[in-house]
Phi, psi and omega in degrees: 000129186287147189265164181277152159304115175239158176091339201267127173274176179309313200256008178266129160294084189278130200239108187246134163275132188228343181235122183265045184265329175237118186286327200271309189306292192299347173284324190276338171299311179298334185280310188293346165277325158090216172270198194057022169234159182245094180305117165260122191228087149232145165307326195296357177255013183288120180055034175299146171302153162297278178345301187300308176310327169310281200311325171299318170301327183264356170268009176292150183323294206266005187089011174048200198259171193303311186220152171232155178257128147273124180267075180246172197326316176309297198296322182283338180258333185265155182323130177063024171060041180301098197290158188262109174271124212221112194277134189261015148324132169230159190294331183269022178267334192256156166298329202214112178303338165300317179318292189304283177322326168284327191285337182250025187289323175261052167096173185246013182190148190202155177264160185208149175291136176320308182305344174278335186306305173306322163305314183280336207277301189310306191289329194272324195292327172266013181053020181289332173229172185250161175305317183299356181260332182279336181276332171305309198290308169304323189279328174271011173275150190284350181242014169064032184249167178256119176252162178300149167316323183263009180265000000 
């Protein structure tokens, strides 16, 4: 059984580890992320799906963050640690169906380099940019990754 995700606020960068093959890679990823992240490091989350992580994040007292990041095998082994960014928005959160369609126009997930996590999280938290804008930028990237502005 997956352990609950606790004490995650709307503005926290939630990182859920889903691959447990290499602890050194996990430590390197955490170092690349820097501060202001809320890592979930519990083997109960091994091989968790994005939907499972979203459900757990949304079950927190305040509804959880706008986006979460999965530290899967690709994130732990790929150059730049490309985490899987997943929106926590669901269709029932939107008063109008077209709002959900707009927010997920480019999908409900995309890869983001670790160096971009703070930028993504901050902009989504304050409503400066929408998930679809980051997903669109990742789609335009030759490797399908969102890269930080300075990259």
